[in-house]
Amino acid sequence: KAGVTQTPRYLIKTRGQQVTLSCSPISGHRSVSWYQQTPGQGLQFLFEYFSETQRNKGNFPGRFSGRQFSNSRSEMNVSTLELGDSALYLCASSLALLAGERRTEAFFGQGTRLTVV
Amino acid sequence: DAKTTQPPSMDCAEGRAANLPCNHSTISGNEYVYWYRQIHSQGPQYIIHGLKNNETNEMASLIITEDRKSSTLILPHATLRDTAVYYCIVRDSNAGGTSYGKLTFGQGTILTVHP
């Protein structure tokens, strides 16, 4: 089956602009999480969506936001871009994440490489 | 989620077994040990997970000590394509609470497989 698809793969933006990244989860997966990876900070959790609701959020400023659609596809947006936002942005999908359910493993996409100049 | 400690780097000869250790001394009874790896510039890839019994799949074996304070990921016949950063992560078995969807990655172990 198709894996997690992230678009675009590469993006160059100018400081002050905004950007929208897209993630299509594996068919049937209801949970989508986003991560930022930089050489200095490593992989850091941004937020997680399930059934169009944000259920968990990492320690990032409000310039980072996201949403999930009824078909589980998700987008994340970064407004007023800063040089430090240059990173690999990764999306992961999971089959089921309800309280009391057994965790299932997360599957990651290839990421979107964002460069802010 | 409990904190994990891994060596920053390891080397392995191609064809030999690669044994990657992970310490998780504060693990609680309902927490699983997960392993992921990340090949350069790609998204992390799930490898294996376990609670207390040893586990094996087509990619690797996971050995968890009896006290569950440490574990070892074993790649039985390492190839050059196994060169990657390997992450050991401890997660609550219950998908609810404040840890929804969150994987806490440490720095991992850079495994280099040599010809």
Coordinates of C-alpha atoms in Angstrom, one line a residue:
Chain A
K1 CA 0.0 0.0 0.0
A2 CA 1.1 3.6 -0.5
G3 CA 3.1 5.2 2.2
V4 CA 2.9 8.6 3.7
T5 CA 3.2 11.3 1.1
Q6 CA 4.5 14.7 1.7
T7 CA 4.5 17.6 -0.7
P8 CA 6.4 19.4 -1.8
R9 CA 9.8 17.7 -1.2
Y10 CA 11.8 20.8 -1.4
L11 CA 10.9 24.5 -0.9
I12 CA 12.8 27.7 -0.7
K13 CA 11.1 30.7 0.9
T14 CA 12.1 34.2 1.9
R15 CA 12.1 35.5 5.5
G16 CA 8.7 36.9 6.4
Q17 CA 6.8 34.8 4.0
Q18 CA 4.5 32.0 5.0
V19 CA 4.5 28.3 3.8
T20 CA 2.0 25.5 3.8
L21 CA 3.2 21.8 3.8
S22 CA 0.9 18.9 3.0
C23 CA 0.8 15.3 4.2
S24 CA -1.4 12.4 3.0
P25 CA -1.4 9.6 5.5
I26 CA -1.5 5.9 4.8
S27 CA -5.0 4.9 3.8
G28 CA -7.0 4.1 6.9
H29 CA -4.7 5.9 9.3
R30 CA -6.5 8.5 11.4
S31 CA -3.7 10.1 13.3
V32 CA -1.2 12.5 11.8
S33 CA 1.8 14.0 13.6
W34 CA 4.3 16.6 12.5
Y35 CA 8.0 16.9 13.4
Q36 CA 10.7 19.4 12.7
Q37 CA 14.3 18.1 12.3
T38 CA 17.3 20.5 12.5
P39 CA 21.0 19.6 13.0
G40 CA 21.1 21.5 16.3
Q41 CA 17.8 20.3 17.9
G42 CA 17.3 17.0 16.3
L43 CA 13.8 15.6 15.8
Q44 CA 11.2 17.6 17.7
F45 CA 7.4 17.0 17.9
L46 CA 5.3 19.8 16.6
F47 CA 1.7 18.6 16.9
E48 CA -0.7 15.7 16.4
Y49 CA -4.1 15.6 14.8
F50 CA -6.9 13.0 15.0
S51 CA -10.4 13.3 13.5
E52 CA -9.7 16.9 12.5
T53 CA -8.8 17.9 16.1
Q54 CA -5.4 18.8 17.5
R55 CA -4.8 16.5 20.5
N56 CA -1.2 17.3 21.4
K57 CA 1.2 20.2 20.7
G58 CA 4.9 20.6 21.1
N59 CA 6.8 23.6 22.4
F60 CA 6.7 25.8 19.2
P61 CA 5.6 29.3 18.8
G62 CA 2.1 30.1 17.5
R63 CA 3.5 30.8 14.0
F64 CA 3.4 27.0 13.6
S65 CA -0.1 25.8 13.0
G66 CA -1.8 22.9 11.4
R67 CA -5.1 21.3 10.5
Q68 CA -6.6 18.0 9.4
F69 CA -9.3 17.4 6.9
S70 CA -12.1 14.8 7.0
N71 CA -10.1 12.5 4.8
S72 CA -7.3 12.6 7.4
R73 CA -5.0 14.6 5.1
S74 CA -3.1 17.2 7.0
E75 CA -1.5 20.5 6.4
M76 CA 0.9 22.6 8.5
N77 CA 1.5 26.3 8.1
V78 CA 4.4 28.4 9.2
S79 CA 3.8 32.2 9.1
T80 CA 6.4 35.0 9.2
L81 CA 9.2 32.6 8.3
E82 CA 12.5 33.0 10.1
L83 CA 16.0 31.8 9.1
G84 CA 15.8 29.3 12.0
D85 CA 12.7 27.6 10.5
S86 CA 15.0 26.0 7.8
A87 CA 14.6 22.3 8.5
L88 CA 13.3 19.0 7.4
Y89 CA 9.6 18.8 8.3
L90 CA 8.3 15.2 8.7
C91 CA 4.8 13.9 8.9
A92 CA 3.9 10.5 10.5
S93 CA 0.7 8.6 10.4
S94 CA -0.7 6.0 12.7
L95 CA -3.6 3.6 12.6
A96 CA -5.3 4.2 15.9
L97 CA -4.6 6.4 18.8
L98 CA -7.5 6.5 21.2
A99 CA -7.2 6.5 25.0
G100 CA -7.1 2.9 26.1
E101 CA -6.1 1.5 22.7
R102 CA -2.8 -0.2 22.2
R103 CA -0.4 2.0 20.5
T104 CA 0.5 1.3 16.9
E105 CA 3.7 2.2 15.2
A106 CA 4.1 5.5 13.3
F107 CA 5.1 5.6 9.7
F108 CA 6.9 8.6 8.4
G109 CA 7.0 10.3 5.1
Q110 CA 10.1 11.4 3.3
G111 CA 9.8 15.0 4.6
T112 CA 9.7 18.4 3.1
R113 CA 13.1 20.2 3.1
L114 CA 12.4 23.9 3.8
T115 CA 15.1 26.5 3.3
V116 CA 14.4 30.1 4.4
V117 CA 16.7 32.7 2.8
Chain B
D1 CA 7.8 8.8 28.5
A2 CA 11.0 7.5 30.1
K3 CA 14.4 8.9 29.0
T4 CA 16.8 6.7 27.0
T5 CA 20.6 6.8 26.7
Q6 CA 22.4 5.5 23.6
P7 CA 26.1 5.6 22.5
P8 CA 26.6 8.4 20.0
S9 CA 28.3 6.2 17.4
M10 CA 29.2 2.6 16.6
D11 CA 31.0 0.8 13.8
C12 CA 30.3 -2.6 12.3
A13 CA 31.8 -4.7 9.6
E14 CA 29.5 -5.7 6.7
G15 CA 28.1 -9.2 7.2
R16 CA 28.6 -9.1 11.0
A17 CA 26.0 -8.6 13.6
A18 CA 25.4 -5.1 14.8
N19 CA 24.4 -4.8 18.5
L20 CA 23.0 -1.4 19.5
P21 CA 22.5 -0.9 23.2
C22 CA 20.0 1.4 24.9
N23 CA 19.6 2.2 28.6
H24 CA 16.1 3.1 29.9
S25 CA 16.5 2.7 33.7
T26 CA 13.4 4.7 34.5
I27 CA 11.1 2.7 32.3
S28 CA 7.7 1.9 33.9
G29 CA 5.7 -1.3 33.7
N30 CA 3.4 -0.2 30.9
E31 CA 6.0 1.3 28.7
Y32 CA 7.2 -0.3 25.5
V33 CA 10.7 0.0 23.9
Y34 CA 10.5 1.1 20.2
W35 CA 13.4 1.3 17.7
Y36 CA 13.4 3.5 14.6
R37 CA 16.2 4.3 12.2
Q38 CA 16.8 7.2 9.9
I39 CA 18.8 6.8 6.8
H40 CA 20.3 10.1 5.6
S41 CA 17.7 12.7 4.5
Q42 CA 14.8 10.2 4.7
G43 CA 12.0 9.9 7.2
P44 CA 12.5 7.6 10.3
Q45 CA 11.6 4.0 9.7
Y46 CA 10.0 1.8 12.3
I47 CA 12.1 -1.3 13.1
I48 CA 10.6 -3.2 16.0
H49 CA 9.1 -2.8 19.5
G50 CA 8.7 -4.9 22.6
L51 CA 7.5 -4.9 26.2
K52 CA 9.5 -7.5 28.1
N53 CA 9.8 -10.6 25.9
N54 CA 12.5 -10.7 23.2
E55 CA 11.1 -9.9 19.7
T56 CA 12.2 -10.7 16.2
N57 CA 11.0 -9.7 12.8
E58 CA 12.4 -9.6 9.3
M59 CA 14.6 -6.6 10.1
A60 CA 16.0 -7.2 13.5
S61 CA 15.8 -8.7 17.0
L62 CA 15.2 -6.9 20.2
I63 CA 16.6 -8.2 23.4
I64 CA 15.2 -6.7 26.6
T65 CA 16.8 -7.4 30.0
E66 CA 14.8 -9.1 32.7
D67 CA 14.7 -5.9 34.7
R68 CA 13.7 -4.0 31.6
K69 CA 16.3 -1.3 32.3
S70 CA 18.2 -1.8 29.1
S71 CA 17.7 -3.4 25.7
T72 CA 19.8 -4.3 22.6
L73 CA 18.8 -4.0 19.0
I74 CA 20.5 -6.7 16.9
L75 CA 20.9 -6.5 13.1
P76 CA 22.1 -10.1 12.5
H77 CA 23.9 -9.5 9.2
A78 CA 24.6 -5.8 8.7
T79 CA 24.9 -4.4 5.2
L80 CA 26.1 -1.1 3.9
R81 CA 22.4 0.0 3.6
D82 CA 22.0 -0.4 7.4
T83 CA 24.2 2.7 7.9
A84 CA 21.8 5.1 9.6
V85 CA 21.0 6.8 12.9
Y86 CA 19.2 4.4 15.2
Y87 CA 16.7 5.7 17.8
C88 CA 15.6 3.9 20.9
I89 CA 12.3 5.3 22.3
V90 CA 10.3 4.4 25.3
R91 CA 6.5 4.9 25.0
D92 CA 3.5 4.3 27.1
S93 CA 1.5 1.4 25.8
N94 CA -1.7 3.3 26.3
A95 CA -2.2 5.7 23.4
G96 CA -4.1 8.3 25.4
G97 CA -3.1 11.1 27.8
T98 CA -0.7 13.8 27.1
S99 CA 1.5 11.7 24.9
Y100 CA -0.9 11.4 22.0
G101 CA 1.0 10.9 18.8
K102 CA 4.3 12.1 20.3
L103 CA 7.5 10.3 19.8
T104 CA 10.4 11.7 21.9
F105 CA 13.6 11.3 19.9
G106 CA 17.0 11.5 21.5
Q107 CA 20.2 11.9 19.6
G108 CA 20.3 8.2 18.7
T109 CA 23.3 6.1 17.7
I110 CA 25.0 6.7 14.3
L111 CA 25.8 3.2 13.0
T112 CA 28.4 3.0 10.3
V113 CA 28.7 -0.3 8.5
H114 CA 32.1 -0.7 6.8
P115 CA 32.9 -2.9 3.8

